[in-house]
Short mmCIF file of C-alpha atoms and ligand atoms in Angstrom, two decimals:
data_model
loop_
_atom_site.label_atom_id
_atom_site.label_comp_id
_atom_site.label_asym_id
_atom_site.label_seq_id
_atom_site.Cartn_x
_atom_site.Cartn_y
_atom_site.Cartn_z
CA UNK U 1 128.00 147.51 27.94
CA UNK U 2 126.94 147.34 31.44
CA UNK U 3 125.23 144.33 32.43
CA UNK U 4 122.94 143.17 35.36
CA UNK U 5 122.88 139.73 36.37
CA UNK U 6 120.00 138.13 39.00
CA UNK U 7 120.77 134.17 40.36
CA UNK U 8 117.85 133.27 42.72
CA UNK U 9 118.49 130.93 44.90
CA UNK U 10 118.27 127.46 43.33
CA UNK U 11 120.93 129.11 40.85
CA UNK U 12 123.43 129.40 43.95
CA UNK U 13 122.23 126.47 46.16
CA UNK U 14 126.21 124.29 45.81
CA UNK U 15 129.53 125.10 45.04
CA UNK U 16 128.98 123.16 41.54
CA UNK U 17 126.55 125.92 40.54
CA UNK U 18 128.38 128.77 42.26
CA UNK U 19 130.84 127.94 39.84
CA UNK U 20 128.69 127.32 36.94
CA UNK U 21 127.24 131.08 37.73
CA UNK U 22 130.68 132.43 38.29
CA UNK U 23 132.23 131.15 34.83
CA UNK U 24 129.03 132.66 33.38
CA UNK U 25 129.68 135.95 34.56
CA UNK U 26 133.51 135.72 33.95
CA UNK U 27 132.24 134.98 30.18
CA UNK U 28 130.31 138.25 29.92
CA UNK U 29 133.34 140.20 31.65
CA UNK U 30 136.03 138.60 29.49
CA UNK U 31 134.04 140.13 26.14
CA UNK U 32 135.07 143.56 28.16
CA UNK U 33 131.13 144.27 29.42
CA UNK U 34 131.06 145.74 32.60
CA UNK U 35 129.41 143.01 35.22
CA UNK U 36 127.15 143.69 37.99
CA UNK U 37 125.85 140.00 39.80
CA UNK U 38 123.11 140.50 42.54
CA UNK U 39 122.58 137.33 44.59
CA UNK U 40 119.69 135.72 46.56
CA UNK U 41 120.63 133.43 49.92
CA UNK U 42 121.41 129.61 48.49
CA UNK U 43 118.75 127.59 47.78
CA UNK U 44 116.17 127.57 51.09
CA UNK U 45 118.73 129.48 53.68
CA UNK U 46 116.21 132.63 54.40
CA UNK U 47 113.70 129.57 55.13
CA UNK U 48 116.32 127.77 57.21
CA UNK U 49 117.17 131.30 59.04
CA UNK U 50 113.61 132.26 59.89
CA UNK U 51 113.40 128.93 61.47
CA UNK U 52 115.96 129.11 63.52
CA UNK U 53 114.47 132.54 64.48
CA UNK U 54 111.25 131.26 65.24
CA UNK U 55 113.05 128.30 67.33
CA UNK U 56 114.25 130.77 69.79
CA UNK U 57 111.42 133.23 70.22
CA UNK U 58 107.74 132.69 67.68
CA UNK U 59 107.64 136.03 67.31
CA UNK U 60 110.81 138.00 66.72
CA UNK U 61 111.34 141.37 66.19
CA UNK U 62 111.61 142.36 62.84
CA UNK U 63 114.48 144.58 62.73
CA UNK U 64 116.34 141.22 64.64
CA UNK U 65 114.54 139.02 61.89
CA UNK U 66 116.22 141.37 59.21
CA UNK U 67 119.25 141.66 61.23
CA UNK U 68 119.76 137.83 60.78
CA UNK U 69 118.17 136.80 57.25
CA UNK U 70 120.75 139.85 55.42
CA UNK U 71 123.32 136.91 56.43
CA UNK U 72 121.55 134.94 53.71
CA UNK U 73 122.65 137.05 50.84
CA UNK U 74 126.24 138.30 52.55
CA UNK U 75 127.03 134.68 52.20
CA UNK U 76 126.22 133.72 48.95
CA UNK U 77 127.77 137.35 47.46
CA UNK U 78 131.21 136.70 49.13
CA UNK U 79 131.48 132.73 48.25
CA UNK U 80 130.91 133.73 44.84
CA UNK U 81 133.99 136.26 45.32
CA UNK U 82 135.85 133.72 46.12
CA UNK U 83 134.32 131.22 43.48
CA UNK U 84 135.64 133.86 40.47
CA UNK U 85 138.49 135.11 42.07
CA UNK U 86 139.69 131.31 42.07
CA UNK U 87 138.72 130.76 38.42
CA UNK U 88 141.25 133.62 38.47
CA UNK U 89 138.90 136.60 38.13
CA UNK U 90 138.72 140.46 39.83
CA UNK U 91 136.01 140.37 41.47
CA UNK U 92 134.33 142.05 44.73
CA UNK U 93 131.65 141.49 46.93
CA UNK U 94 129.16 144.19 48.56
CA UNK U 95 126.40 144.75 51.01
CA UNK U 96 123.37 146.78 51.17
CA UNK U 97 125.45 148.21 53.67
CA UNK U 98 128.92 149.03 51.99
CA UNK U 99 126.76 149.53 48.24
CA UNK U 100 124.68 152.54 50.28
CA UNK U 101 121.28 150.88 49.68
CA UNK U 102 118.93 152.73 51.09
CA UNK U 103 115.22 151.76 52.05
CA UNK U 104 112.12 152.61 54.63
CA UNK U 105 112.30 151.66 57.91
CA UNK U 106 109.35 148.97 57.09
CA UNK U 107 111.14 146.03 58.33
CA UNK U 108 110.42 142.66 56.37
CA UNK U 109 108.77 145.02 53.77
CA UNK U 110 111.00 147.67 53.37
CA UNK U 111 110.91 150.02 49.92
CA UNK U 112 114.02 151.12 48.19
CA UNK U 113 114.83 154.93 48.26
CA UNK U 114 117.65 155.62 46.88
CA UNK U 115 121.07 153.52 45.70
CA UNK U 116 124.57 155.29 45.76
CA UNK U 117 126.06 154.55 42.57
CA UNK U 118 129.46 155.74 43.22
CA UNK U 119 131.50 152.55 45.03
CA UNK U 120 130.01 150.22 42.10
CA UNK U 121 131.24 152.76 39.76
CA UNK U 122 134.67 152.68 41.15
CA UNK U 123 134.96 148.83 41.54
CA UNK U 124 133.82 148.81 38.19
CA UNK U 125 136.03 151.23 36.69
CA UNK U 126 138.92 149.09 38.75
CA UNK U 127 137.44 146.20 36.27
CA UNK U 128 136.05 144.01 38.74
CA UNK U 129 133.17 142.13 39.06
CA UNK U 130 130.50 143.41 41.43
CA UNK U 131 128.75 140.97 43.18
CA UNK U 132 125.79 142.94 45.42
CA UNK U 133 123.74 140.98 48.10
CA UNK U 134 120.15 141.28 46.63
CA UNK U 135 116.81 141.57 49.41
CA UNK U 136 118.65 143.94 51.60
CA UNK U 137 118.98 147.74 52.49
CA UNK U 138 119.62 149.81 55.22
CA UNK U 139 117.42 152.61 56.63
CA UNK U 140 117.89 155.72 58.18
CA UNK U 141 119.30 154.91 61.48
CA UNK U 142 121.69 152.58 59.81
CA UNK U 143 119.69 149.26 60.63
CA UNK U 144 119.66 146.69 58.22
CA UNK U 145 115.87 145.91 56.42
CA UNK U 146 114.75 143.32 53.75
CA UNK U 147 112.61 144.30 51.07
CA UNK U 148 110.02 141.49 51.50
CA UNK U 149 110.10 137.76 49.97
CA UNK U 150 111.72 137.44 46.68
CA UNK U 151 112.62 140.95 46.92
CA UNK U 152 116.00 140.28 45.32
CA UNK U 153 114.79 140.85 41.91
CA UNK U 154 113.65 144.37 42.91
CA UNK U 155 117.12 145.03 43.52
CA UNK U 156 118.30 144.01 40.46
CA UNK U 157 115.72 145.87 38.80
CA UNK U 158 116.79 148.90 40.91
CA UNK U 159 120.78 148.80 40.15
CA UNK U 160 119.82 148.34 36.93
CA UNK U 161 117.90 151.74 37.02
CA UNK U 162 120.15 153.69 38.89
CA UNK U 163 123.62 152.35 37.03
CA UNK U 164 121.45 153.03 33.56
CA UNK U 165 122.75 149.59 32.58
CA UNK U 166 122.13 148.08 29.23
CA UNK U 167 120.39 144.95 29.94
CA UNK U 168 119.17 143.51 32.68
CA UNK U 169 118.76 139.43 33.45
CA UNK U 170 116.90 137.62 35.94
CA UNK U 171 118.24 134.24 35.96
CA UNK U 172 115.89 131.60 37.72
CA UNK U 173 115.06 127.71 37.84
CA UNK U 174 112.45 128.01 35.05
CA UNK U 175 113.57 129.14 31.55
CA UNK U 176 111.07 132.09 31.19
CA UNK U 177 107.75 133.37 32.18
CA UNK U 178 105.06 130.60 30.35
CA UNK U 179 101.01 131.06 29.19
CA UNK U 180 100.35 129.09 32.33
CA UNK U 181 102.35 127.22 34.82
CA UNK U 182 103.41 124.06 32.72
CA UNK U 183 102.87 121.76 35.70
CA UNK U 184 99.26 122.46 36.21
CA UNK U 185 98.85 123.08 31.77
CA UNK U 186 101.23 120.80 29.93
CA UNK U 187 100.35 122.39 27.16
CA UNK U 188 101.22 125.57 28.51
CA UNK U 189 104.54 127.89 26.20
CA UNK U 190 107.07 130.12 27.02
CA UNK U 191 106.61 133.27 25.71
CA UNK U 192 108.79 135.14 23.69
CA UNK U 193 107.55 138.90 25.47
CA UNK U 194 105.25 140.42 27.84
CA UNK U 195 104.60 143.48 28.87
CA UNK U 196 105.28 145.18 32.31
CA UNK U 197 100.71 145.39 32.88
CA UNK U 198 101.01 141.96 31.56
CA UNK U 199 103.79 140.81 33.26
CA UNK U 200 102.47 142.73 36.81
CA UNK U 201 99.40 141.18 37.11
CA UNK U 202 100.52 137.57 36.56
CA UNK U 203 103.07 138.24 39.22
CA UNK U 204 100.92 139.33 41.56
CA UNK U 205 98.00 136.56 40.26
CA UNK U 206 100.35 134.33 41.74
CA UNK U 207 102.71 133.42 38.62
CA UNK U 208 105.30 133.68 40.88
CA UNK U 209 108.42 134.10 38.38
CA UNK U 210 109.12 137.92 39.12
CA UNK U 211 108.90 139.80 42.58
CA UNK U 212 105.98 141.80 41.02
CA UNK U 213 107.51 144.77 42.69
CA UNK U 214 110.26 144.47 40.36
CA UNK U 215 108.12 144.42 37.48
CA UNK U 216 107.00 147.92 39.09
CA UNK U 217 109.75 149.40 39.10
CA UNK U 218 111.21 148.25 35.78
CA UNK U 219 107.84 150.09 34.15
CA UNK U 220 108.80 153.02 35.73
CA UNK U 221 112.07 153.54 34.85
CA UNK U 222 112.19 151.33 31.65
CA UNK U 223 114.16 148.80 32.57
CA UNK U 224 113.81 146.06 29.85
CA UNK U 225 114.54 142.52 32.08
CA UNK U 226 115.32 138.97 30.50
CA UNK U 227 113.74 136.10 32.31
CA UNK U 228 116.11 133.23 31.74
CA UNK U 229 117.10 130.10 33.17
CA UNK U 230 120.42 129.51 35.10
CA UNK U 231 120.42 126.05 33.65
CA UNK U 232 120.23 126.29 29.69
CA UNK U 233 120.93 128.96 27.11
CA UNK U 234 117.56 129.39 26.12
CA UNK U 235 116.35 132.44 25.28
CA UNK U 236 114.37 133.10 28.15
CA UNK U 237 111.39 135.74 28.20
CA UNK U 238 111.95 139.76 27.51
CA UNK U 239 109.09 142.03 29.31
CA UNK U 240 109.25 145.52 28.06
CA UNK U 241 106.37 148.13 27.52
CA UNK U 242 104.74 147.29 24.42
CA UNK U 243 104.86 143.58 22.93
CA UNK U 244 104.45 144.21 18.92
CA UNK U 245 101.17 142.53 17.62
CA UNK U 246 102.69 139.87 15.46
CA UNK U 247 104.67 138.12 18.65
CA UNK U 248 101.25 138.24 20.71
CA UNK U 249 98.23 136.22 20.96
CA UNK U 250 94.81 138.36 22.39
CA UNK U 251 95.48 136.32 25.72
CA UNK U 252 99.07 136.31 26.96
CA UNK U 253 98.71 134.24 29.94
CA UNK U 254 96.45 131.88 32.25
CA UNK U 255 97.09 132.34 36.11
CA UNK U 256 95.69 130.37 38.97
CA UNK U 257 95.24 131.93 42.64
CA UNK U 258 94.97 129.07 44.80
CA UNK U 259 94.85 131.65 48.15
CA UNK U 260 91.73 133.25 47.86
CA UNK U 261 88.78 132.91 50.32
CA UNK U 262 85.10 134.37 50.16
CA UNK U 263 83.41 135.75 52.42
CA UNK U 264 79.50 136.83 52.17
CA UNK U 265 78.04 139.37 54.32
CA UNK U 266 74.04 138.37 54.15
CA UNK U 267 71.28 141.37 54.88
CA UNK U 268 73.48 144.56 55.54
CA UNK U 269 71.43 147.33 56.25
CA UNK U 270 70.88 149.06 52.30
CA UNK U 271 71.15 152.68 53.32
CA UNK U 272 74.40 154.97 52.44
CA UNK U 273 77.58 154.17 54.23
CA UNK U 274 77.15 150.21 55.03
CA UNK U 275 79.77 149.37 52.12
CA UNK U 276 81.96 152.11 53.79
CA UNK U 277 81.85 150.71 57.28
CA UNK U 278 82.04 147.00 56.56
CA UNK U 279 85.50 147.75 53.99
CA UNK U 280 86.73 150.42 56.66
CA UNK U 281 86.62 147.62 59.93
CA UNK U 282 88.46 145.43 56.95
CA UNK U 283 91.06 147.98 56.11
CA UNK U 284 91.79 149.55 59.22
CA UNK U 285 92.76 145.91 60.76
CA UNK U 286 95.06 145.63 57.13
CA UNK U 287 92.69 142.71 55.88
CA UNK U 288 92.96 143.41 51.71
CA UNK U 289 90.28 142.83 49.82
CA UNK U 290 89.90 141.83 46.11
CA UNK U 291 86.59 140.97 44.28
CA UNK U 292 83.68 142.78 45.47
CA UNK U 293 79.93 141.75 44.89
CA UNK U 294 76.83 143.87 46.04
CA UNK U 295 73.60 142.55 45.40
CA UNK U 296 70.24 144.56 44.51
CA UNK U 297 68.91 145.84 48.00
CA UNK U 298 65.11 144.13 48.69
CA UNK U 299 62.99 144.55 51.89
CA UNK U 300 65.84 147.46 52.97
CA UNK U 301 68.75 144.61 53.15
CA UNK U 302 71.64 144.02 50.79
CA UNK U 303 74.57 141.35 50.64
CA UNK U 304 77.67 141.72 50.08
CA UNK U 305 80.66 138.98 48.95
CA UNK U 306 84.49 139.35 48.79
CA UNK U 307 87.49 137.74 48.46
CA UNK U 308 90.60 137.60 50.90
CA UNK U 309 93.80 136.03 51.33
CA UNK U 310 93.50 132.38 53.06
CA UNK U 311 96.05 133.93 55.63
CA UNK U 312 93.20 136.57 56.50
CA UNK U 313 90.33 134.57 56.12
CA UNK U 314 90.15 133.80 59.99
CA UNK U 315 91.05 137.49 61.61
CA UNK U 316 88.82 138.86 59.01
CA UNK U 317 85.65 136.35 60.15
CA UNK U 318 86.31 137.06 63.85
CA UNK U 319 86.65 140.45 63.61
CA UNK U 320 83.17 140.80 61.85
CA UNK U 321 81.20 138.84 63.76
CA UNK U 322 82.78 141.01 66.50
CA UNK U 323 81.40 144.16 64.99
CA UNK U 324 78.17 142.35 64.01
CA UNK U 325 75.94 144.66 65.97
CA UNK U 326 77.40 147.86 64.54
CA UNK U 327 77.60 146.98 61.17
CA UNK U 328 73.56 145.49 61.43
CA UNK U 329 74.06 142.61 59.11
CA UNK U 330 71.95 139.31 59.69
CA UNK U 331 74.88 136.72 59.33
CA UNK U 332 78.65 135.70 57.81
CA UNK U 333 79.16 132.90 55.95
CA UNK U 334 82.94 131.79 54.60
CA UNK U 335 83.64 129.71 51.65
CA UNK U 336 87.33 128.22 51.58
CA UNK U 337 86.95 125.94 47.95
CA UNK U 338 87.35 128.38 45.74
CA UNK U 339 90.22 129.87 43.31
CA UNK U 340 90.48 132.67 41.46
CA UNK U 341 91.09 132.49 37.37
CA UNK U 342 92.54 135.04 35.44
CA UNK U 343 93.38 135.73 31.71
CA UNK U 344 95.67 138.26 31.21
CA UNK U 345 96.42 139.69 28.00
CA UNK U 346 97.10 143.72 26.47
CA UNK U 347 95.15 142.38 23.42
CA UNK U 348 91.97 142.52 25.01
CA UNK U 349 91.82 146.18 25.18
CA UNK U 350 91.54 145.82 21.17
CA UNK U 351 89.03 142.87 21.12
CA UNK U 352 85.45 142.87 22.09
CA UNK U 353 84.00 139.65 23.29
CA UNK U 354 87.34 138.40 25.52
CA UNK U 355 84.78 137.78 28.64
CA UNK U 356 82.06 136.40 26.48
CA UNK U 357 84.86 133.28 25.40
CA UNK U 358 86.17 132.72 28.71
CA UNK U 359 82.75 132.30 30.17
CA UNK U 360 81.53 129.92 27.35
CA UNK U 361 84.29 127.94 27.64
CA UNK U 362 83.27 127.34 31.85
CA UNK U 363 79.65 126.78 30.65
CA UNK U 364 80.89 124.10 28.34
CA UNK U 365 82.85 122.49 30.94
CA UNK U 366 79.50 122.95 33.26
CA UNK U 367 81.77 125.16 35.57
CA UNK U 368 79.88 127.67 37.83
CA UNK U 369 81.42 131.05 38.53
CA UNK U 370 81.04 132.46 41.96
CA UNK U 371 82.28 136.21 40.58
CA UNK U 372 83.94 138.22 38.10
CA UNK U 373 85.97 141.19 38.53
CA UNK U 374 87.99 142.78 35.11
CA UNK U 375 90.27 145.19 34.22
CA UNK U 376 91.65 146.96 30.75
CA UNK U 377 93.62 143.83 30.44
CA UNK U 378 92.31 141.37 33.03
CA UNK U 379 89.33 139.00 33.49
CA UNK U 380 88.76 137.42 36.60
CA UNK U 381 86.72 134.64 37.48
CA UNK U 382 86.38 132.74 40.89
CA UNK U 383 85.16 129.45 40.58
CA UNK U 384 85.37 126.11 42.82
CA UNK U 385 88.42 124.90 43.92
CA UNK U 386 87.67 121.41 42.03
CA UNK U 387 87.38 122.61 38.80
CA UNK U 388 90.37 124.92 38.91
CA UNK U 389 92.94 122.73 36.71
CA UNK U 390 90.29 121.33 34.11
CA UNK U 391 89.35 125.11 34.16
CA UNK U 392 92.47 126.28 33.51
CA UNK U 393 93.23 124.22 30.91
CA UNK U 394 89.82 124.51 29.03
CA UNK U 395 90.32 128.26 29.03
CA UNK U 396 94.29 127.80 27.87
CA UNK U 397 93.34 125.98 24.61
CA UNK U 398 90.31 127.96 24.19
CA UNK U 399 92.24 131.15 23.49
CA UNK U 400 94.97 129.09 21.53
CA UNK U 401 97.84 129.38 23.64
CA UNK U 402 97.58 125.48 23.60
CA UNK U 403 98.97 125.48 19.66
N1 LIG H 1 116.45 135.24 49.86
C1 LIG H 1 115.24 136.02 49.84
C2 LIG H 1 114.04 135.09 49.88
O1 LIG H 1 114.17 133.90 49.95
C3 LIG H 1 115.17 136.96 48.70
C4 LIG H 1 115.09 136.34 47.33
O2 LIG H 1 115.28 135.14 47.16
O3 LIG H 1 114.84 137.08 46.37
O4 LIG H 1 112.93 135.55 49.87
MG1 MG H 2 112.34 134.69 43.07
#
């Protein structure tokens, strides 16, 4: 069997848990499974690195950014050589680099292209253990990228595609992906599955265990991952395309989105092509967008709400009140006390009246929602910032993920 392993970094942050990683590994490669370990920098280092970047010039280039945070991962990879090779193990260290990783030139959010399999293979065929720097690739002129924040998983996920191995596990500091986050919902369980939709939108809801463009890429080339923790030999969480109906509830998960801002856009001309302009001046200046609300035109006007990242929240005010005149609205008004709520769940698609529950359960808790946006296998809500934990957990026990 040929087996990925992923240790984020709290999994690698000291020697005593290099070497509680390493024996791990060793254990796998001792039953005679073939062992592939990709590695994230130790504990905060990429933090600690773009710091020190940031010390010396606030905005660095990001191929010299890239340049120096690939450190991150080359040291943690080649210490945990050394860590199994002293617990008297064959083992080997790569790079994007020496691996062949290759990626875009999108520096800081660079996508993998292509992985050459072949000096894995023969390492692995020499029976040692391959230990691969995760986050990192290399693009066509041979400079070194990073794949974006967290971006080690996808990497994982990725060897794990192109080496067709037979199980892939992402080990991290929590023991598997939960209904909600257990520290905001103590009620909150880890679930047994999820799948990839399910599993994708919490990640990118702000769940936070999985890169969610790992969760991507593991849909399309069905890659079944474990989420499990570093720590304990719990079972940990599988996510895999369909989730059989007796391990799942109509509602897998609750996720809160604490970095969402509205905006609303009050008495936009109502004629074709105002929706158009006001989302183009948005896009063109890469400000994303999530929930949309139009209101009916009256007296030839119309407003408009929507939701941005916090980190956009200021370009995205300045830049309309800079375009004010040729996008004819009256006036722009930003609202930063809000947070968006989401259910998640593949059993919704089967069951009517999903929405209808979730929004009873606000009205009994007196909770006004600002707007609602939904999917197959989403609902949305975004509500004020205050209510957000009582909401959460209302909603968590109404759909019984509480029991
Ligand atoms: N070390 C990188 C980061 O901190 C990549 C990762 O941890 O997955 O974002
Ligand atoms: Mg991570």
């Amino acid at each position: 069997m040929l087996i990925v392993k992923k240790f984020g970094g709290t999994s690698v942050a000291n020697k005593e848990r290099i070497f509680h990683v390493a024996e791990r590994c060793i254990a796998d490669y001792q039953k005679g499974h073939d062992v592939v370990v990709v590695l994230s920098a130790m504990g905060k280092y990429t933090d600690e690195l773009i710091d020190k970047a940031r010390d010396i010039n606030p905005t660095p280039s990001r191929r010299e950014l890239d340049m120096l945070l690939t450190i991150g991962e080359q040291m943690s990879v080649s210490l945990m050589a050394m860590a199994m090779n002293h617990l008297g193990a064959r083992a080997i260290s790569l790079n994007a680099f020496q691996v062949a990783m290759h990626t875009t030139s999108a520096h800081g959010n660079a996508r993998l292209k292509r992985i050459d399999t072949e000096r894995i293979r023969r390492e692995l065929d020499d029976r040692k253990i391959v230990i691969v720097t995760g986050f990192q690739g290399v693009d066509k002129y041979d400079d070194y990228t990073t794949l974006g924040r967290g971006g080690s998983d996808t990497t994982a996920v990725a060897l794990a595609a192109a080496l067709h191995a037979d199980a892939c596990e992402i080990y991290t500091d929590v023991d598997g992906v939960y209904t909600a986050d257990p520290r905001l919902v103590p009620t909150a369980k880890k679930l047994k599955a999820i799948t990839y939709d399910e599993m994708l939108d919490l990640a990118t809801l702000g769940a936070g265990v999985l890169h969610n463009r790992s969760v991507e890429m593991a849909k399309k080339y069905g890659v079944q991952l474990v989420v499990r923790s570093s720590m304990n030999d719990s079972e940990g969480t599988v996510v895999k395309e369909v989730v059989k109906k007796v391990e799942r509830m109509i509602i897998s998960g609750v996720a809160l989105d604490k970095n969402a801002d509205r905006i609303s856009v009050f008495g936009l001309p109502d004629v074709p092509g105002s929706a158009f302009k006001l989302f183009n001046t948005l896009a063109k200046n890469n400000i994303n967008v999530d929930i949309i609300i139009q209101s009916a035109g009256r007296d030839g006007t119309k407003d408009i709400s929507f939701t941005v990242s916090h980190d956009n929240l200021q370009d995205a005010m300045d830049l309309l009140e800079e375009r004010k005149e040729v996008l004819g609205f009256e006036r722009i008004v930003s609202d930063r006390d809000v947070v968006k709520l989401s259910i998640v769940g593949a059993g919704m698609i089967s069951n009517p009246g999903v929405a209808a529950k979730m929004f009873e359960c606000l009205y009994n808790q007196n909770i006004n929602i600002n707007m609602i946006a939904t999917s197959e296998i989403r609902i949305t809500v975004l509500i004020p910032e205050k209510d957000a934990i009582k909401a959460m957990n209302a909603v968590h026990e109404a759909f019984g993920l509480s029991e």
